[in-house]
């Protein structure tokens, strides 16, 4: 297993109140898995994703990546790990407005170890070709459609060849055609051995998963294989 979560819980304290955002969740993710997480709004999906990717630390329990507890990492170490081993796609594409499409895809290489710039450029151009944006490499984000922006984000998420891609409602703001493009590319990545952990409300998107977890009121209520998944 690449990633495991052992009885993780997370609560937030707001004034006098305590909100239990996630309650005693245990799961594991293998290489090449396409795990889909569903559940009503407020059930803890994003909280779970943030814990699994090391953005946040559980109040109790442990998340291990290749057997190493993420809670043992300092902030910088955790950031470097995320930069190198994880890729991220969110519902709304976040791109830097004053950088071109190509420069945005190159961003992950500004952190971490030194890399050969020509090799970086070649790799990022290849990725932009993969996502179908070869003609737009010098454009600025404000001139792109939502679907194109999300494909730039996708290319950027792949830039450092991540082991796991975390996707929180990646198709939530897309039309059906662009949504399918993103889902097909995610599935292709799992066929190449990467793992995908995706939160979604979208029934069409669920079908792309190889397994599904359902959260309700902060707890895992159901585990199963997707009915028509790969
Ligand atoms: N930083 C936070 N501070 C306080 N409460 C939070 C915080 N993050 C999430 N919550 C609460 O935890 C619960 C789960 O939230 P979230 O994981 O965002 O749900 P989902 O992604 O399933 O919609 C919600 O009740 C939410 O209000
Ligand atoms: Mg959410």
Coordinates of C-alpha atoms and ligand atoms in Angstrom, one line a residue:
X1 CA 0.0 0.0 0.0
X2 CA 1.2 3.5 -0.9
X3 CA -0.9 5.4 1.5
X4 CA -2.7 4.3 4.6
X5 CA -4.9 6.1 7.2
X6 CA -5.3 4.5 10.5
X7 CA -8.2 5.7 12.7
X8 CA -7.9 9.3 11.7
X9 CA -10.1 11.9 13.3
X10 CA -10.1 15.7 13.0
X11 CA -11.9 18.2 15.1
X12 CA -11.9 21.9 15.0
X13 CA -12.5 24.2 17.9
X14 CA -14.5 27.3 17.2
X15 CA -14.9 29.4 20.3
X16 CA -16.7 27.1 22.8
X17 CA -17.8 24.7 20.2
X18 CA -16.1 21.6 18.9
X19 CA -16.8 20.5 15.3
X20 CA -16.0 16.9 14.6
X21 CA -15.1 17.1 10.9
X22 CA -13.8 13.5 10.6
X23 CA -14.4 10.6 12.9
X24 CA -12.2 7.5 13.0
X25 CA -11.6 6.8 9.4
X26 CA -9.3 3.9 8.3
X27 CA -8.5 3.3 4.6
X28 CA -5.6 2.2 2.3
X29 CA -4.7 3.1 -1.2
X30 CA -2.6 0.9 -3.5
X31 CA -0.6 1.9 -6.6
X32 CA -2.9 2.3 -9.6
X33 CA -6.0 2.6 -7.5
X34 CA -8.7 5.1 -8.5
X35 CA -10.5 5.8 -5.2
X36 CA -13.6 7.9 -5.3
X37 CA -14.9 9.6 -2.1
X38 CA -18.5 10.7 -2.1
X39 CA -20.9 12.0 0.6
X40 CA -23.2 15.0 1.3
X41 CA -21.9 18.5 1.7
X42 CA -20.2 18.9 5.1
X43 CA -19.6 15.2 5.6
X44 CA -15.8 15.6 5.8
X45 CA -14.6 14.8 2.3
X46 CA -12.3 17.8 1.9
X47 CA -11.1 17.3 5.5
X48 CA -10.2 13.7 4.7
X49 CA -8.4 14.8 1.5
X50 CA -6.4 17.4 3.4
X51 CA -5.3 14.8 5.9
X52 CA -4.4 12.2 3.3
X53 CA -2.2 14.7 1.5
X54 CA -0.5 16.1 4.6
X55 CA -1.9 19.6 4.3
X56 CA -3.5 19.1 7.6
X57 CA -2.7 16.8 10.6
X58 CA -5.2 14.5 12.2
X59 CA -6.2 15.2 15.8
X60 CA -5.7 11.5 16.4
X61 CA -4.6 8.6 14.3
X62 CA -2.0 8.5 11.6
X63 CA -1.5 8.8 7.8
X64 CA 1.4 6.9 6.4
X65 CA 3.0 7.4 2.9
X66 CA 5.2 4.4 2.1
X67 CA 5.0 3.5 5.8
X68 CA 6.2 6.9 7.0
X69 CA 3.9 8.9 9.3
X70 CA 3.1 12.2 7.7
X71 CA 2.7 13.7 11.2
X72 CA 6.4 13.1 11.8
X73 CA 7.3 15.5 9.0
X74 CA 8.0 19.2 9.7
X75 CA 6.1 21.8 7.6
X76 CA 8.9 22.2 5.1
X77 CA 9.4 18.5 4.7
X78 CA 5.7 17.9 4.2
X79 CA 5.6 20.7 1.6
X80 CA 8.6 19.1 -0.3
X81 CA 6.9 15.7 -0.2
X82 CA 3.7 17.2 -1.6
X83 CA 5.6 19.0 -4.3
X84 CA 7.4 15.9 -5.4
X85 CA 5.1 13.0 -4.8
X86 CA 1.6 14.4 -5.0
X87 CA -0.4 16.3 -7.6
X88 CA -3.5 18.4 -6.9
X89 CA -6.6 19.4 -8.8
X90 CA -9.4 21.5 -7.2
X91 CA -12.9 22.4 -8.4
X92 CA -11.8 25.9 -9.5
X93 CA -8.5 26.2 -11.4
X94 CA -6.0 28.3 -9.6
X95 CA -3.4 29.6 -12.0
X96 CA -1.0 32.6 -11.7
X97 CA -2.6 35.4 -13.8
X98 CA 0.7 37.0 -14.8
X99 CA 2.4 33.8 -16.0
X100 CA 1.8 32.1 -19.3
X101 CA 0.3 28.6 -19.6
X102 CA 3.8 27.1 -20.0
X103 CA 5.1 29.0 -17.0
X104 CA 2.2 27.9 -14.9
X105 CA 2.9 24.2 -15.7
X106 CA 6.6 24.8 -14.8
X107 CA 5.8 26.2 -11.4
X108 CA 6.3 23.0 -9.4
X109 CA 9.9 23.1 -10.5
X110 CA 10.6 26.4 -8.7
X111 CA 10.6 24.4 -5.5
X112 CA 12.6 21.3 -4.5
X113 CA 15.8 20.2 -6.0
X114 CA 17.6 21.8 -8.9
X115 CA 16.5 20.6 -12.4
X116 CA 17.8 21.1 -15.9
X117 CA 15.7 23.9 -17.3
X118 CA 15.7 22.6 -20.9
X119 CA 14.5 19.2 -19.7
X120 CA 11.8 20.9 -17.6
X121 CA 10.6 22.9 -20.6
X122 CA 10.5 19.8 -22.8
X123 CA 8.6 17.9 -20.2
X124 CA 6.0 20.6 -19.6
X125 CA 5.5 21.1 -23.4
X126 CA 4.9 17.3 -23.7
X127 CA 2.4 17.5 -20.9
X128 CA 0.6 20.4 -22.6
X129 CA 0.5 18.3 -25.7
X130 CA -1.0 15.4 -23.7
X131 CA -3.8 17.6 -22.4
X132 CA -4.4 19.1 -25.8
X133 CA -3.1 22.6 -25.3
X134 CA -0.1 22.7 -27.5
X135 CA -1.4 25.7 -29.3
X136 CA -1.9 27.8 -26.2
X137 CA 1.4 27.5 -24.4
X138 CA 2.1 31.3 -24.6
X139 CA -1.4 32.4 -23.6
X140 CA -2.3 34.0 -20.3
X141 CA -4.9 32.2 -18.1
X142 CA -7.5 35.0 -18.4
X143 CA -7.7 34.3 -22.2
X144 CA -8.6 30.6 -21.6
X145 CA -12.0 28.8 -21.1
X146 CA -12.7 27.1 -17.8
X147 CA -12.1 23.7 -19.4
X148 CA -8.8 24.8 -20.8
X149 CA -7.7 26.2 -17.4
X150 CA -8.5 22.9 -15.7
X151 CA -6.4 21.1 -18.3
X152 CA -3.5 23.5 -17.5
X153 CA -3.9 22.6 -13.8
X154 CA -3.9 18.9 -14.8
X155 CA -0.7 19.3 -16.7
X156 CA 0.8 21.1 -13.7
X157 CA -0.3 18.4 -11.4
X158 CA 1.6 15.8 -13.5
X159 CA 4.7 17.9 -13.9
X160 CA 6.8 16.2 -11.2
X161 CA 5.4 12.7 -12.0
X162 CA 3.4 12.3 -8.8
X163 CA 2.7 9.0 -7.2
X164 CA -0.7 10.2 -6.1
X165 CA -3.1 12.7 -7.6
X166 CA -5.6 14.3 -5.2
X167 CA -8.7 15.7 -6.9
X168 CA -11.4 17.6 -5.0
X169 CA -14.5 18.0 -7.3
X170 CA -12.2 18.3 -10.3
X171 CA -15.1 18.3 -12.7
X172 CA -17.5 20.4 -10.6
X173 CA -17.1 23.6 -12.7
X174 CA -16.8 21.9 -16.1
X175 CA -19.3 21.1 -18.9
X176 CA -19.8 17.4 -19.7
X177 CA -17.3 17.2 -22.5
X178 CA -14.4 18.8 -20.6
X179 CA -15.4 16.8 -17.5
X180 CA -15.0 13.6 -19.5
X181 CA -11.6 14.6 -20.8
X182 CA -10.3 15.2 -17.3
X183 CA -11.8 11.9 -16.0
X184 CA -10.4 9.9 -18.9
X185 CA -6.9 11.4 -18.3
X186 CA -7.2 10.6 -14.6
X187 CA -8.0 7.0 -15.4
X188 CA -5.1 6.9 -17.9
X189 CA -2.8 8.0 -15.1
X190 CA -4.0 5.1 -12.9
X191 CA -3.2 2.7 -15.8
X192 CA 0.3 4.1 -15.7
X193 CA 0.6 3.1 -12.0
X194 CA -0.3 6.4 -10.4
X195 CA -3.0 6.5 -7.7
X196 CA -6.0 8.9 -7.9
X197 CA -8.0 9.9 -4.9
X198 CA -11.0 11.9 -6.0
X199 CA -13.9 13.6 -4.2
X200 CA -16.9 14.0 -6.3
X201 CA -20.7 14.5 -6.4
X202 CA -21.0 13.7 -10.0
X203 CA -22.5 10.3 -10.8
X204 CA -20.7 10.1 -14.2
X205 CA -17.4 10.7 -12.4
X206 CA -18.1 8.0 -9.8
X207 CA -18.2 5.4 -12.7
X208 CA -14.5 6.1 -13.4
X209 CA -13.4 4.9 -10.0
X210 CA -12.1 1.4 -9.1
X211 CA -13.4 1.7 -5.6
X212 CA -15.7 4.0 -3.7
X213 CA -15.9 5.3 -0.1
X214 CA -19.0 7.1 1.2
X215 CA -18.8 9.6 4.1
X216 CA -21.8 10.6 6.1
X217 CA -21.6 12.9 9.2
X218 CA -17.8 12.6 9.4
X219 CA -17.8 8.8 9.3
X220 CA -17.1 6.2 6.7
X221 CA -20.4 4.4 6.1
X222 CA -19.7 2.3 3.1
X223 CA -16.9 0.8 1.1
X224 CA -17.3 -0.9 -2.2
X225 CA -16.2 -1.4 -5.8
X226 CA -17.6 1.0 -8.4
X227 CA -20.3 -0.8 -10.3
X228 CA -19.0 -0.1 -13.8
X229 CA -15.5 1.1 -12.9
X230 CA -12.4 -0.1 -14.6
Ligands
LIG1 N1 -11.0 24.8 9.2 C1 -12.2 24.5 9.7 N2 -12.7 25.1 10.9 C2 -13.9 24.7 11.4 N3 -14.7 23.8 10.9 C3 -14.3 23.2 9.7 C4 -13.1 23.5 9.1 N4 -12.9 22.7 8.0 C5 -14.1 22.0 8.0 N5 -14.9 22.2 9.0 C6 -16.2 21.6 9.3 O1 -16.0 20.2 9.2 C7 -17.1 19.6 8.5 C8 -16.6 18.9 7.3 O2 -16.2 19.8 6.3 P1 -15.6 19.4 4.9 O3 -14.5 18.4 5.0 O4 -15.2 20.7 4.2 O5 -16.9 18.8 4.2 P2 -17.2 18.4 2.7 O6 -15.9 18.6 1.9 O7 -17.6 17.0 2.7 O8 -18.2 19.3 2.2 C9 -18.1 20.7 8.2 O9 -19.0 20.8 9.2 C10 -17.2 22.0 8.2 O10 -17.9 23.1 8.6
LIG2 MG1 -15.4 19.8 0.2

